[in-house]
Amino acid sequence: MPTGVLAGIWGFVAGAALLLGAAAGYYARVPQRLIAGIMAFGSGVLISTLSFDLMDEAYRRGGFDSTAVGFLVGAAIFTGANWLLARRGAKHRKRSRGQPTEDEAGGSGAAIAVGALIDGIPESVVIGLSMLQGGAVSWVAVVAIFLSNIPEGLSSSAGMKKAGRPARYVFGIWTAITVASGIAAVLGYVLFRGFSADVIAGTTSVAAGGILAMLVDTMIPEAFETTHNFTGLITVAGFLLAFLLTKLGG
């Protein structure tokens, strides 16, 4: 099977966790504290992954200059996009409560959809980039992204339901993003396989910077709002699990 197709499959698998989380968040009555705890755990998983997998790989390929510039650019791009989307009503798109209705903020539904797409694309591109050397996917990245996508879909979908958005809207968003995740993984492999190590390193660190900015701006605030003093401990547990997966994968 062509490597690009495999990249798409792995991107789709990681993105499908959003649908699993969305189903739980929309149809199950998950306690608020449990949702927040899962968000904290997923945040820890992603922090570990971008630290020991993405940034380490970027530094190994392109050195400090490409890695540092890409990391800052990724954070700046996400922060700017997130600021614009917040002004359109998508500020609390990952929260299980506090999302605006269309009556309260016209166009907020579209902004939430675009925001969710922006949140997921960097992670999926990383999967494609991981296959550039040797054609084998970084299963650590796939598992980490899968684990972090479950609470993301869960919390956001619970909030969409409370804001009065119908099931077809909620699952339409997450289905589209799951498909887009597969496409982004394909593009991450196909578009960058002919580029230099510096470009690949910079692109990987751009994704890492965007992911970290997303965590601080969206996921961690949702977790802390409810779990408070336990947020740090739960996040550390997620970090430790992903760290262990990284070492096993090495």
Coordinates of N, CA, C and O in Angstrom, one line a residue, residues 15-101:
G15 N -8.1 10.8 14.2 CA -9.2 11.7 14.2 C -10.5 11.1 14.6 O -11.4 11.8 15.1
A16 N -10.7 9.8 14.3 CA -11.9 9.1 14.7 C -12.2 9.1 16.2 O -13.4 9.0 16.6
A17 N -11.2 9.4 17.0 CA -11.4 9.5 18.4 C -12.3 10.7 18.8 O -13.0 10.6 19.8
L18 N -12.3 11.7 17.9 CA -13.2 12.8 18.1 C -14.6 12.4 18.1 O -15.5 12.8 18.8
L19 N -14.9 11.5 17.1 CA -16.3 11.0 17.0 C -16.7 10.1 18.2 O -17.8 10.2 18.7
L20 N -15.8 9.3 18.7 CA -16.0 8.5 19.9 C -16.3 9.4 21.1 O -17.3 9.2 21.9
G21 N -15.5 10.5 21.3 CA -15.7 11.4 22.4 C -17.0 12.2 22.2 O -17.7 12.4 23.1
A22 N -17.3 12.5 20.9 CA -18.5 13.3 20.6 C -19.8 12.5 21.0 O -20.8 13.0 21.6
A23 N -19.8 11.2 20.7 CA -20.9 10.3 21.0 C -21.1 10.2 22.5 O -22.2 10.3 23.0
A24 N -20.0 10.1 23.2 CA -20.1 10.1 24.7 C -20.6 11.4 25.3 O -21.4 11.4 26.2
G25 N -20.1 12.5 24.7 CA -20.5 13.8 25.2 C -21.9 14.2 24.9 O -22.5 14.9 25.7
Y26 N -22.4 13.7 23.8 CA -23.7 14.1 23.3 C -24.8 13.2 23.9 O -25.9 13.7 24.3
Y27 N -24.6 11.9 24.0 CA -25.6 11.0 24.4 C -25.5 10.5 25.8 O -26.5 10.1 26.4
A28 N -24.3 10.5 26.4 CA -24.1 10.0 27.8 C -24.2 11.2 28.7 O -23.8 12.3 28.4
R29 N -24.6 10.9 29.9 CA -24.6 12.0 30.9 C -23.4 11.9 31.8 O -23.3 11.3 32.8
V30 N -22.3 12.5 31.2 CA -21.0 12.4 31.8 C -20.9 13.5 32.8 O -21.1 14.7 32.5
P31 N -20.5 13.2 34.1 CA -20.4 14.3 35.1 C -19.4 15.4 34.7 O -18.4 15.1 34.0
Q32 N -19.6 16.6 35.0 CA -18.8 17.7 34.7 C -17.4 17.5 35.1 O -16.4 17.8 34.4
R33 N -17.2 17.0 36.4 CA -15.8 16.9 36.9 C -15.1 15.8 36.1 O -13.9 15.9 36.0
L34 N -15.8 14.8 35.7 CA -15.1 13.7 34.9 C -14.7 14.3 33.6 O -13.6 14.0 33.1
I35 N -15.5 15.1 32.9 CA -15.1 15.7 31.7 C -13.9 16.5 31.8 O -12.9 16.4 31.1
A36 N -13.9 17.3 32.9 CA -12.7 18.2 33.1 C -11.5 17.4 33.4 O -10.4 17.7 33.0
G37 N -11.6 16.3 34.2 CA -10.5 15.4 34.5 C -9.9 14.8 33.2 O -8.7 14.7 33.1
I38 N -10.8 14.4 32.3 CA -10.3 13.8 31.1 C -9.6 14.8 30.2 O -8.6 14.5 29.5
M39 N -10.1 16.0 30.2 CA -9.4 17.1 29.5 C -8.0 17.3 30.0 O -7.1 17.5 29.3
A40 N -7.9 17.3 31.4 CA -6.6 17.5 32.0 C -5.6 16.4 31.6 O -4.5 16.6 31.3
F41 N -6.1 15.2 31.6 CA -5.3 14.0 31.2 C -4.9 14.1 29.8 O -3.7 13.9 29.5
G42 N -5.8 14.5 28.9 CA -5.5 14.6 27.5 C -4.4 15.7 27.3 O -3.6 15.6 26.4
S43 N -4.5 16.8 28.1 CA -3.5 17.9 27.9 C -2.2 17.4 28.3 O -1.2 17.7 27.6
G44 N -2.1 16.6 29.4 CA -0.8 16.0 29.8 C -0.2 15.1 28.7 O 1.0 15.1 28.4
V45 N -1.1 14.3 28.1 CA -0.6 13.4 27.0 C 0.0 14.3 25.8 O 1.1 13.9 25.3
L46 N -0.7 15.3 25.4 CA -0.2 16.1 24.3 C 1.1 16.9 24.7 O 2.0 17.0 23.9
I47 N 1.2 17.4 25.9 CA 2.4 18.1 26.3 C 3.6 17.2 26.3 O 4.7 17.6 25.8
S48 N 3.4 16.0 26.7 CA 4.6 15.1 26.7 C 4.9 14.7 25.3 O 6.1 14.7 24.9
T49 N 3.9 14.5 24.4 CA 4.2 14.1 23.0 C 4.9 15.2 22.3 O 5.9 15.0 21.5
L50 N 4.5 16.5 22.4 CA 5.1 17.5 21.7 C 6.5 17.8 22.2 O 7.4 18.3 21.5
S51 N 6.8 17.5 23.5 CA 8.1 17.7 24.1 C 9.1 16.6 23.7 O 10.2 17.0 23.2
F52 N 8.7 15.4 23.9 CA 9.7 14.3 23.7 C 9.6 13.6 22.3 O 10.5 12.8 22.0
D53 N 8.6 13.9 21.5 CA 8.5 13.3 20.2 C 8.6 14.4 19.1 O 9.6 14.3 18.3
L54 N 7.8 15.4 19.1 CA 7.8 16.4 18.1 C 9.0 17.3 18.1 O 9.8 17.4 17.2
M55 N 9.2 17.9 19.3 CA 10.3 18.9 19.4 C 11.7 18.2 19.3 O 12.6 18.7 18.7
D56 N 11.8 17.0 19.9 CA 13.0 16.3 19.9 C 13.4 15.9 18.4 O 14.5 16.0 18.0
E57 N 12.3 15.4 17.7 CA 12.5 15.0 16.3 C 12.9 16.3 15.4 O 13.8 16.2 14.6
A58 N 12.2 17.4 15.7 CA 12.5 18.6 14.9 C 13.9 19.1 15.2 O 14.7 19.4 14.2
Y59 N 14.4 19.0 16.4 CA 15.7 19.4 16.8 C 16.8 18.5 16.1 O 17.8 18.9 15.6
R60 N 16.5 17.2 16.1 CA 17.4 16.2 15.5 C 17.6 16.5 14.0 O 18.6 16.3 13.5
R61 N 16.5 16.8 13.4 CA 16.5 17.0 11.9 C 17.1 18.4 11.5 O 17.9 18.4 10.6
G62 N 16.7 19.4 12.2 CA 17.1 20.8 11.7 C 17.8 21.6 12.7 O 18.2 22.8 12.3
G63 N 18.1 21.2 13.9 CA 18.8 22.0 14.8 C 17.9 23.0 15.5 O 16.7 23.0 15.3
F64 N 18.6 23.8 16.3 CA 17.8 24.7 17.2 C 17.1 25.9 16.4 O 16.0 26.3 16.7
D65 N 17.8 26.4 15.4 CA 17.3 27.6 14.7 C 15.9 27.3 14.1 O 14.9 28.0 14.3
S66 N 15.9 26.2 13.2 CA 14.6 25.9 12.6 C 13.6 25.5 13.5 O 12.4 25.9 13.4
T67 N 14.0 24.8 14.6 CA 13.0 24.3 15.6 C 12.4 25.5 16.4 O 11.2 25.6 16.6
A68 N 13.2 26.4 16.8 CA 12.8 27.5 17.6 C 11.9 28.5 16.8 O 10.8 28.9 17.3
V69 N 12.3 28.8 15.6 CA 11.5 29.7 14.7 C 10.1 29.0 14.4 O 9.1 29.7 14.5
G70 N 10.1 27.8 14.0 CA 8.9 27.1 13.8 C 8.0 27.0 15.0 O 6.7 27.2 14.8
F71 N 8.5 26.8 16.1 CA 7.7 26.7 17.4 C 7.0 28.0 17.7 O 5.8 28.0 18.0
L72 N 7.8 29.1 17.6 CA 7.2 30.4 17.8 C 6.2 30.8 16.8 O 5.1 31.4 17.1
V73 N 6.5 30.5 15.5 CA 5.5 30.8 14.4 C 4.2 30.0 14.6 O 3.1 30.6 14.4
G74 N 4.3 28.7 14.9 CA 3.2 27.9 15.2 C 2.3 28.5 16.3 O 1.0 28.5 16.1
A75 N 2.9 28.9 17.4 CA 2.1 29.4 18.5 C 1.5 30.8 18.1 O 0.3 31.0 18.4
A76 N 2.2 31.6 17.3 CA 1.7 32.9 16.9 C 0.5 32.7 15.9 O -0.5 33.4 16.0
I77 N 0.6 31.7 15.0 CA -0.4 31.5 14.0 C -1.7 31.0 14.8 O -2.8 31.6 14.5
F78 N -1.5 30.1 15.7 CA -2.7 29.6 16.4 C -3.3 30.7 17.3 O -4.6 30.9 17.3
T79 N -2.5 31.5 17.9 CA -3.0 32.5 18.8 C -3.8 33.6 18.0 O -4.9 34.0 18.5
G80 N -3.2 34.0 16.9 CA -4.0 34.9 16.0 C -5.3 34.4 15.5 O -6.3 35.1 15.6
A81 N -5.3 33.1 15.1 CA -6.5 32.5 14.6 C -7.5 32.4 15.7 O -8.7 32.6 15.5
N82 N -7.0 31.9 16.9 CA -7.9 31.7 18.0 C -8.5 33.1 18.5 O -9.7 33.1 18.8
W83 N -7.8 34.1 18.4 CA -8.3 35.5 18.8 C -9.4 35.9 17.9 O -10.4 36.4 18.3
L84 N -9.2 35.7 16.6 CA -10.2 36.0 15.6 C -11.5 35.2 15.8 O -12.6 35.7 15.7
L85 N -11.3 33.9 16.0 CA -12.5 33.0 16.2 C -13.2 33.3 17.5 O -14.4 33.2 17.6
A86 N -12.4 33.7 18.5 CA -13.1 34.1 19.8 C -14.0 35.3 19.7 O -15.1 35.3 20.3
R87 N -13.6 36.2 18.8 CA -14.5 37.4 18.6 C -15.7 37.0 17.8 O -16.7 37.8 17.8
R88 N -15.7 35.8 17.1 CA -16.9 35.4 16.4 C -17.8 34.4 17.2 O -18.8 33.9 16.7
G89 N -17.4 34.1 18.4 CA -18.2 33.3 19.3 C -17.7 31.9 19.5 O -18.4 31.1 20.1
A90 N -16.4 31.6 19.2 CA -15.8 30.3 19.4 C -14.9 30.2 20.5 O -14.1 29.3 20.6
K91 N -14.9 31.2 21.4 CA -13.9 31.2 22.5 C -14.0 30.0 23.4 O -13.0 29.5 23.8
H92 N -15.2 29.5 23.6 CA -15.4 28.4 24.6 C -15.7 27.1 23.8 O -16.5 26.3 24.3
R93 N -15.2 26.9 22.6 CA -15.6 25.8 21.8 C -15.2 24.4 22.3 O -15.9 23.4 22.0
K94 N -14.3 24.3 23.3 CA -13.9 23.1 23.8 C -14.6 22.9 25.2 O -14.4 21.8 25.8
R95 N -15.4 23.8 25.6 CA -16.0 23.7 27.0 C -17.3 23.0 26.9 O -18.1 23.2 26.0
S96 N -17.6 22.2 28.0 CA -18.8 21.5 28.0 C -20.0 22.4 28.5 O -21.1 22.0 28.6
R97 N -19.6 23.6 28.9 CA -20.7 24.6 29.2 C -20.1 26.0 28.9 O -18.9 26.2 28.8
G98 N -21.1 26.9 28.6 CA -20.6 28.2 28.3 C -20.6 28.6 26.8 O -20.3 29.7 26.5
Q99 N -20.8 27.6 25.9 CA -20.9 27.9 24.5 C -22.1 28.7 24.2 O -23.2 28.4 24.7
P100 N -22.0 29.7 23.3 CA -23.1 30.6 23.0 C -24.0 29.9 22.0 O -23.6 29.0 21.2
T101 N -25.3 30.2 22.0 CA -26.3 29.8 21.0 C -26.2 30.7 19.8 O -25.5 31.8 19.9

